[in-house]
Short mmCIF file of C-alpha atoms and ligand atoms in Angstrom, two decimals:
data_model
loop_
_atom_site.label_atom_id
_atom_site.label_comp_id
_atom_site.label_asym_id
_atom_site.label_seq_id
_atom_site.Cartn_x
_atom_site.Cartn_y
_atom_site.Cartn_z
CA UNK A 1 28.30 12.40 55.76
CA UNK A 2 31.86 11.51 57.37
CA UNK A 3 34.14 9.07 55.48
CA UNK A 4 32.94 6.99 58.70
CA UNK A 5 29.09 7.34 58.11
CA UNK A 6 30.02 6.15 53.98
CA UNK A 7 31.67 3.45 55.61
CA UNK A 8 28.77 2.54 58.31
CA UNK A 9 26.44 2.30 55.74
CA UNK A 10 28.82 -0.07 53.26
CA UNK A 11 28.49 -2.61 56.10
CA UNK A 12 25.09 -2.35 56.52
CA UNK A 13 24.59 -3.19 53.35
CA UNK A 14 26.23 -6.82 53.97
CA UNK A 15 25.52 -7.13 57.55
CA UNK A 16 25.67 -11.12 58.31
CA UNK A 17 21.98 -13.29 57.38
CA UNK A 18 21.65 -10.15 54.79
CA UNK A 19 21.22 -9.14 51.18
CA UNK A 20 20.52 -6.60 48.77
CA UNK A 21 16.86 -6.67 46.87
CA UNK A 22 17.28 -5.17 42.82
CA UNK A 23 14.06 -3.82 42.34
CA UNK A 24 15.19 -1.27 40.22
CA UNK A 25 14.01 -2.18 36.82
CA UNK A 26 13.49 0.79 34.79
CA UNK A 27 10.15 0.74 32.77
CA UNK A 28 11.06 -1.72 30.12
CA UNK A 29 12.13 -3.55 32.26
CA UNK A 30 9.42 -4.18 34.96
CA UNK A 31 6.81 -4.12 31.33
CA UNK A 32 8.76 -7.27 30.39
CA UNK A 33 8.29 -8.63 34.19
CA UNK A 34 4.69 -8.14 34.43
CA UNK A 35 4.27 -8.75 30.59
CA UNK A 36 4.98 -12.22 31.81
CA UNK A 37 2.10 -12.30 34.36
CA UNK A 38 -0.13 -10.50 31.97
CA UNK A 39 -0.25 -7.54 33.79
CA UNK A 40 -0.69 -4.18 31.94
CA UNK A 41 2.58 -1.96 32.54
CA UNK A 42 0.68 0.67 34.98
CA UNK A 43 1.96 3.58 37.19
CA UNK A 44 -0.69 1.74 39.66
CA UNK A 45 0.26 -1.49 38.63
CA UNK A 46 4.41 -1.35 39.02
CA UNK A 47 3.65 0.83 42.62
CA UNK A 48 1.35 -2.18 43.59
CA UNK A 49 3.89 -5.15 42.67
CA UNK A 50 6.52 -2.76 44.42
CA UNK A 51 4.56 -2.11 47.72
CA UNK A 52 3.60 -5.78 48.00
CA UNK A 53 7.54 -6.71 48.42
CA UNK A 54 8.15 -3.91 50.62
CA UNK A 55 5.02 -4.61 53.16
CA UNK A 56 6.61 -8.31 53.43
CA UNK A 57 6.05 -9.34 57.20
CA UNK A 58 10.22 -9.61 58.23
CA UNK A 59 11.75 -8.13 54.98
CA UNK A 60 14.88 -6.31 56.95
CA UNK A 61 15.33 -9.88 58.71
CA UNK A 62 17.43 -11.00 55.16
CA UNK A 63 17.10 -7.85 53.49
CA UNK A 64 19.58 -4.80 54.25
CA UNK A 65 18.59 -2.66 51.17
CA UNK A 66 16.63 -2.16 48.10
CA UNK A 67 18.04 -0.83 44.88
CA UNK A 68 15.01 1.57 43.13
CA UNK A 69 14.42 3.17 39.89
CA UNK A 70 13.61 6.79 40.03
CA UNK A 71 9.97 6.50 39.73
CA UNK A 72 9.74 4.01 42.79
CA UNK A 73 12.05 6.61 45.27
CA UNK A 74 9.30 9.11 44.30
CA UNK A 75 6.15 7.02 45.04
CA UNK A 76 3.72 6.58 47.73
CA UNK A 77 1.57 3.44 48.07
CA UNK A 78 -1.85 3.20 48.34
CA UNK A 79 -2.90 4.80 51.65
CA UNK A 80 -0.39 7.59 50.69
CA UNK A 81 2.82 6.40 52.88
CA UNK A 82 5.63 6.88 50.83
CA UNK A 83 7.67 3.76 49.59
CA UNK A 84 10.78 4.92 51.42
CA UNK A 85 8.89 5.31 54.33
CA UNK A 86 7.61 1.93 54.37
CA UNK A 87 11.77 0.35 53.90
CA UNK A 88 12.90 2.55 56.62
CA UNK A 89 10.70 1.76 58.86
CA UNK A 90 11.02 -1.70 57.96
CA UNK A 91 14.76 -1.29 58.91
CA UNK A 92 15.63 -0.89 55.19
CA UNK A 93 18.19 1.14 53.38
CA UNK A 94 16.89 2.68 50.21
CA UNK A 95 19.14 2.81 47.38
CA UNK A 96 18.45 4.11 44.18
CA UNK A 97 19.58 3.26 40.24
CA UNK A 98 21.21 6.81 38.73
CA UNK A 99 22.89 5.34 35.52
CA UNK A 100 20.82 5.67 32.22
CA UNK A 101 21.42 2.67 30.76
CA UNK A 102 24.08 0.84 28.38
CA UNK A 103 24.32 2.84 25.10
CA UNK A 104 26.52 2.14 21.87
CA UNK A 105 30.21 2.81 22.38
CA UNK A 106 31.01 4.81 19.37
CA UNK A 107 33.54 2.94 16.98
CA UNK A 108 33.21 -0.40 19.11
CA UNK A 109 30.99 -2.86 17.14
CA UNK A 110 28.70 -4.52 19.72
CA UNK A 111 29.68 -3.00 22.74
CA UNK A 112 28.22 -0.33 24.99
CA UNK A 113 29.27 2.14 27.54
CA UNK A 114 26.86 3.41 30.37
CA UNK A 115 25.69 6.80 30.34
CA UNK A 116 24.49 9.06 33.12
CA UNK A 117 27.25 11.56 34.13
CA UNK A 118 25.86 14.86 33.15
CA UNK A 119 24.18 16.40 36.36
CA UNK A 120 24.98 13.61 38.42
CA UNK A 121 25.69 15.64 40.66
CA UNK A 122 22.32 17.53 41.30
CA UNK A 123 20.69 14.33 40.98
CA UNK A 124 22.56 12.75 43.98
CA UNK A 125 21.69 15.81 46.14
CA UNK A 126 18.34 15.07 45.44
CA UNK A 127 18.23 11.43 46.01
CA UNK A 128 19.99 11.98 49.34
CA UNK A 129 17.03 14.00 50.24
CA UNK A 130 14.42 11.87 49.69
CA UNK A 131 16.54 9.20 51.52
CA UNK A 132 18.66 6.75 49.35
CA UNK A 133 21.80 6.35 51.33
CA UNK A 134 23.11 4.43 48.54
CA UNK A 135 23.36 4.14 44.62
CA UNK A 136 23.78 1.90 41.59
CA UNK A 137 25.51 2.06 38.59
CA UNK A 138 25.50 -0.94 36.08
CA UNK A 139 27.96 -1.22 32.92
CA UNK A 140 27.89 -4.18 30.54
CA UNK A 141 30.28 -5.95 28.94
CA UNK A 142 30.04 -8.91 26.32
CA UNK A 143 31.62 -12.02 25.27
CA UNK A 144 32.07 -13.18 22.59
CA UNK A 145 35.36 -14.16 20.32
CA UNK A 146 36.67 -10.68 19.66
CA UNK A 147 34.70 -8.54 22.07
CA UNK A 148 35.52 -7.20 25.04
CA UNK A 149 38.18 -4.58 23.70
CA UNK A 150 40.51 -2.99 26.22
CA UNK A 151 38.73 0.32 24.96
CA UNK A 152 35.28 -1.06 26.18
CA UNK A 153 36.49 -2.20 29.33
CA UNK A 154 38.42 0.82 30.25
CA UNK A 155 35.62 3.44 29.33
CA UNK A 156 33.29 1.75 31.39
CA UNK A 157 35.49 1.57 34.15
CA UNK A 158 36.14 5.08 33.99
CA UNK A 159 32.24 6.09 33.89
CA UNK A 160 32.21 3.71 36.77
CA UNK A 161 34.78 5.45 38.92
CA UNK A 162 33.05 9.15 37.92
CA UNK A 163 30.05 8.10 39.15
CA UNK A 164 31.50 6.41 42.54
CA UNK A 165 33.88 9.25 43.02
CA UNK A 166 30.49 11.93 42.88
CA UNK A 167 28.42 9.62 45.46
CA UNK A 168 30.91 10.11 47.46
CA UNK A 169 31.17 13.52 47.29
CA UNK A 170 27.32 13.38 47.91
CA UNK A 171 27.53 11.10 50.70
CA UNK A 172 25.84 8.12 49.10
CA UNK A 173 27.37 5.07 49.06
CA UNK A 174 28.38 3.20 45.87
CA UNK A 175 27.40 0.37 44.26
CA UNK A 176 29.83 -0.22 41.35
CA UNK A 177 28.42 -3.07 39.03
CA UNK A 178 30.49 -4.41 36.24
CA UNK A 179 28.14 -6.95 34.50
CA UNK A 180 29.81 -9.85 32.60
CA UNK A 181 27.05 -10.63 30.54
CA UNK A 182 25.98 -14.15 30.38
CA UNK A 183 24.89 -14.63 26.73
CA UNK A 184 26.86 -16.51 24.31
CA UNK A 185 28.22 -20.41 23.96
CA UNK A 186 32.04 -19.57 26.06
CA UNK A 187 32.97 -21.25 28.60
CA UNK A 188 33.85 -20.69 32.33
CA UNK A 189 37.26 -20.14 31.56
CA UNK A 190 36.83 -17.68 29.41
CA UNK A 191 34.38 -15.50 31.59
CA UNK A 192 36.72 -15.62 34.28
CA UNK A 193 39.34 -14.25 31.96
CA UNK A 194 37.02 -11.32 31.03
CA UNK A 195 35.85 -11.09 34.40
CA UNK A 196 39.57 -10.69 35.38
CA UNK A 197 40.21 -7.89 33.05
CA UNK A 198 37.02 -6.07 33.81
CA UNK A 199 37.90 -6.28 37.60
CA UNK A 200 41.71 -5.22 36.90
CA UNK A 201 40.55 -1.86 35.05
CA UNK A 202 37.85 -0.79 37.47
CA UNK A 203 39.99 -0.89 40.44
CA UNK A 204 42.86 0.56 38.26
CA UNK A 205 40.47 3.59 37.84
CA UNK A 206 38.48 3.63 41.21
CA UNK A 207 42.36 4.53 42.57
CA UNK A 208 43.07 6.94 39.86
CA UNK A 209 39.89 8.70 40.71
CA UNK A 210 40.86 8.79 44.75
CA UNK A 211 37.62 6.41 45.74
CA UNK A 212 37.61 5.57 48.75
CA UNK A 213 37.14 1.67 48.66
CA UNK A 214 35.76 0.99 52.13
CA UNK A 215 33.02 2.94 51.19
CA UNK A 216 31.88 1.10 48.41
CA UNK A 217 29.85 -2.34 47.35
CA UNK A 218 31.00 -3.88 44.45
CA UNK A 219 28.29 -6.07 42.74
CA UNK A 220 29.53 -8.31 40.02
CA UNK A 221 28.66 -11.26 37.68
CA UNK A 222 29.72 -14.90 39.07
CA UNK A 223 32.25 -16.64 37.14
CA UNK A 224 29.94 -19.00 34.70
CA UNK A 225 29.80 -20.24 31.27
CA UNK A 226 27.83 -18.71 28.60
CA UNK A 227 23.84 -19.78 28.72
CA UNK A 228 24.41 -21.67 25.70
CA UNK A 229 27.68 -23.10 26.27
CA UNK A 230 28.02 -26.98 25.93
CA UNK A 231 29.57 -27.81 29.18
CA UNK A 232 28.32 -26.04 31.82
CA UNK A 233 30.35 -25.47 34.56
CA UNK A 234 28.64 -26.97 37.67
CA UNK A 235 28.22 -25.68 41.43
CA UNK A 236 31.41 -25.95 42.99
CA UNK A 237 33.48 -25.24 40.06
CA UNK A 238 31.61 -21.80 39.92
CA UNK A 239 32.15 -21.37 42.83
CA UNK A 240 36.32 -22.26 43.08
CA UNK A 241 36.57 -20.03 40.10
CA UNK A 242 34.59 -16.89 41.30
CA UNK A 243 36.62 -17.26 44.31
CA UNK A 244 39.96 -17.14 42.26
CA UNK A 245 38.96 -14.53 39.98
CA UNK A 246 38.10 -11.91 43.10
CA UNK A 247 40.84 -12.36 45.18
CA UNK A 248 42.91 -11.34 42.53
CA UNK A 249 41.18 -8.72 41.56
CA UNK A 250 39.17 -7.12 44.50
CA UNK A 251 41.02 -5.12 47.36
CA UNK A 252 40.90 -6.44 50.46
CA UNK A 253 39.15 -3.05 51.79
CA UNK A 254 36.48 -3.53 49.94
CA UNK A 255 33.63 -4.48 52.58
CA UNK A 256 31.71 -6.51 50.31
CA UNK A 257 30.70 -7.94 47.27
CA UNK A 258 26.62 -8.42 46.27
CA UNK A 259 26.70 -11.02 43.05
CA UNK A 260 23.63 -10.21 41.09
CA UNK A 261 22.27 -13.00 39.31
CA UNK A 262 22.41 -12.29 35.40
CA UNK A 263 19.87 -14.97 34.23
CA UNK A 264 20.72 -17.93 36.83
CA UNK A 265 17.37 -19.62 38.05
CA UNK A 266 16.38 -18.50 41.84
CA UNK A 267 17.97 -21.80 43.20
CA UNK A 268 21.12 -21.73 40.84
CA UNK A 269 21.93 -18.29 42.51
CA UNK A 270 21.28 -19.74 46.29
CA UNK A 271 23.14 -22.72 45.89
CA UNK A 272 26.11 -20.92 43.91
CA UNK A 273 26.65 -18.26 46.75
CA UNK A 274 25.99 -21.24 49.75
CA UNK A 275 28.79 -22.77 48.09
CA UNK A 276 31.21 -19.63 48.01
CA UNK A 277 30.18 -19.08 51.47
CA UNK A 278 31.10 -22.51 52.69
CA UNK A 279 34.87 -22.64 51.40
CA UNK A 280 35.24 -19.40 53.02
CA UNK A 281 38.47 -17.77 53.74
CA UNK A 282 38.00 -14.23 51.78
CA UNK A 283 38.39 -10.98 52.89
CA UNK A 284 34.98 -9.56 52.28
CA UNK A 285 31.50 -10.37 53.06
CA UNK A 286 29.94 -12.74 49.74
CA UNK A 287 26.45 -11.82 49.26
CA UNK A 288 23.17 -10.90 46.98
CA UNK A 289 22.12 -8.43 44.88
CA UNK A 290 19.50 -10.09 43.01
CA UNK A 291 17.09 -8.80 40.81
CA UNK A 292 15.21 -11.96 39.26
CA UNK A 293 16.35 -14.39 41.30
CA UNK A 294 14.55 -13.09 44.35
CA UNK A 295 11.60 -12.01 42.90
CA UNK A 296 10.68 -14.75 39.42
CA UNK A 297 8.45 -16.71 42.04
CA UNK A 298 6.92 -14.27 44.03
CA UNK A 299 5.78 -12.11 40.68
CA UNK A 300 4.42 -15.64 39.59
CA UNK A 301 2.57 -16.01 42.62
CA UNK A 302 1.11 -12.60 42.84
CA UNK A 303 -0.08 -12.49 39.23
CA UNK A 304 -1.53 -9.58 39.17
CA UNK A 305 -4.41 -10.37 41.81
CA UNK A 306 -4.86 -8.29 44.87
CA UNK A 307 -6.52 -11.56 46.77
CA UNK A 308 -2.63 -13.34 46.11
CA UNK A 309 -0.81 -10.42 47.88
CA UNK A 310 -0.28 -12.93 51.53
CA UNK A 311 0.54 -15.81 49.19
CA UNK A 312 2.97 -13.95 47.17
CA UNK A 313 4.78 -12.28 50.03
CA UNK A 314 5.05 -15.75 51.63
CA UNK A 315 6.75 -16.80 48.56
CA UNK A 316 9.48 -13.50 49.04
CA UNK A 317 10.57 -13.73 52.60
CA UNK A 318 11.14 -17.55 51.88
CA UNK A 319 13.05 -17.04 48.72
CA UNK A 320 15.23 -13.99 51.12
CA UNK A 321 15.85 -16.18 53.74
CA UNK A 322 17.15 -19.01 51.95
CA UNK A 323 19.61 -16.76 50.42
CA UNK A 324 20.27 -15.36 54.22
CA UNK A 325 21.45 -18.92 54.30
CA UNK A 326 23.71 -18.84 51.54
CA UNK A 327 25.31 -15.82 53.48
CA UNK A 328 26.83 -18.19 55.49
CA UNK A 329 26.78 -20.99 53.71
CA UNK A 330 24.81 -22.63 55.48
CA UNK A 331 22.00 -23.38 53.00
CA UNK A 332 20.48 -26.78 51.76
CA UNK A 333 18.27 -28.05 48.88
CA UNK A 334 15.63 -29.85 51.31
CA UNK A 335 15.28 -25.94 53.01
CA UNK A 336 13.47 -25.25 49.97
CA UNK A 337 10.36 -27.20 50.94
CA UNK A 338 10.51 -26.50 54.90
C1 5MM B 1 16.55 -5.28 38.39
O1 5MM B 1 17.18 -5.07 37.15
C2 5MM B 1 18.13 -4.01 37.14
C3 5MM B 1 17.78 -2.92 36.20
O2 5MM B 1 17.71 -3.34 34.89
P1 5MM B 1 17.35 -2.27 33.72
O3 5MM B 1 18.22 -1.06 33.88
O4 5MM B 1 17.66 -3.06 32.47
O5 5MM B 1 15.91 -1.95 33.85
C4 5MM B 1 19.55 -4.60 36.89
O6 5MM B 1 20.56 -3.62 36.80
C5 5MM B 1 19.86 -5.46 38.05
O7 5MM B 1 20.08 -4.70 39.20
C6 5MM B 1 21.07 -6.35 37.85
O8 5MM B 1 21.24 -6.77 36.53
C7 5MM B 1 20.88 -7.57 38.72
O9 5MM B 1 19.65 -8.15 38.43
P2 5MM B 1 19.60 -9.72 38.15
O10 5MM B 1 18.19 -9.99 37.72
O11 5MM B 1 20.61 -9.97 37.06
O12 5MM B 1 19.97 -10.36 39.46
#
């Protein structure tokens, strides 16, 4: 793929009215998800949930792309059409989730760097045959009042920029996700700080590893306080302050950045993002990349029971097009119930 194709693609991804799905969990993850619903953690039972979001009547209306783990890339649904199939045809980019998760950074009490890097490179090949045109990669970083070090930051930024630089190289498109963790009693302030710093050392090494920034997504935390912080910070002052933080941080050739949502509820994340998208007057496109937020309701709804699937999927296209609305800021509360 040409530097122009990588960068064709990036803008797809945030085309206007649109958002990124995170259905990528790996399988402790999804076990957790359908734990909740008291579903049994199934090959059958993950492809099921899985195909019932993809088979949503409208799904490429709101949604540009789906972020999958490797199982999901590999698997057909029930009449045998493969799940890749079904997004394409549905106007849907497939993505696909190549770290291997946040391990223990050696001499760094509490803190993790991602790991994934050997044969990345075969990988990639292989995921660009089956038809992701883009990737994921997700580092963490924590808060609290002596953690994150600049050695944590900078090793995941570094993993980061490896990972984006091979994409590239494989013509796949890179997300690059840098994930503030929300856990802890800090406040706003202070995750903006981090946020900053995080930010400053993965563009530092994205240029130091010659990435080309057009053709990337960057998909970040919001600027919040810590879950069990005191005094929350409330809509529009999330909003002021994630604003702050990323133009001082982000390139302005960056085409876009997808926010995941890290724990917010479904409407927190919607109204948060409306009210980015409303001030305005940023460079790049604001949108989604959420995981929980988009889907907590509709994996409710479902619960497990084939005769739910039309209810459930209901439930998904409204919960994507009321973030379509946030796009542009033009999303309200008293949507919710239209
Ligand atoms: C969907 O969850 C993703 C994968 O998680 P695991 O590797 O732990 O299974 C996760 O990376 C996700 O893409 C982001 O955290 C955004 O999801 P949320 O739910 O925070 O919006």
């Amino acid at each position: 793929m040409s530097k122009e194709e990588l960068i064709s693609v990036a803008n797809a991804m945030v085309a206007p009215g649109k958002g990124i799905l995170a259905a990528d969990e790996s399988t402790g993850t999804i076990a957790k998800r359908l734990g909740s619903i008291d579903v049994p953690n199934t090959e059958d039972n993950r492809r099921d949930y899985r195909e019932l979001l993809f088979r949503t009547a409208g799904i490429g209306d709101h949604i540009s792309g789906v972020i999958l783990f490797d199982e999901t890339i590999r698997q057909t649904a029930a009449d045998g059409m493969p799940l890749v199939k079904l997004l394409q045809d549905a106007g849907v980019i497939p993505g696909i989730k190549v770290d291997k998760g946040a391990k223990a950074l050696p001499g760094a009490e509490g803190e993790t760097v991602t790991e994934g890097l050997d044969g990345l490179r075969e990988r990639l090949a292989e995921y660009y045959e089956i038809g992701a045109r883009f990737a994921k990669w997700r580092a963490t970083i924590s808060i609290t009042d002596d953690i994150p070090s600049t050695y944590a930051l900078n090793a995941n930024a570094h993993a980061l920029a490896r990972y984006a630089a091979l994409c590239q190289e494989a013509s796949i498109v890179p997300i690059v996700e840098p994930e503030v963790l929300m856990d802890g009693s800090h406040t706003a302030q202070r995750c903006q700080d981090v946020t900053e710093a995080t930010l400053n050392a993965l563009y530092d090494a994205l240029a130091e590893q010659r990435v080309m920034l057009e053709g990337t997504i960057l998909k970040p935390n919001m600027v919040v306080s810590g879950a069990d912080c005191v005094d929350q910070a409330g809509v529009q002052e999330v909003a002021e302050r994630t604003i702050e933080c990323f133009k001082r941080t982000v390139p302005a050739a960056v085409p876009g950045i997808c926010f995941l949502s890290g724990g917010q509820t479904e409407v927190e994340a919607t109204e948060h993002l409306n009210a980015m998208n409303k001030i305005g007057g940023f460079p790049w496109e604001l949108s989604f990349s959420y995981g929980r937020a988009l889907q907590a309701s509709t994996l409710k709804a479902w619960a497990g029971d084939a005769g739910n699937v039309d209810a459930a999927q209901k439930v998904f296209a409204h919960r994507s097009r009321m973030n379509g609305l946030a796009r542009s800021g033009d999303y309200d509360a008293s949507q919710e119930a239209a």
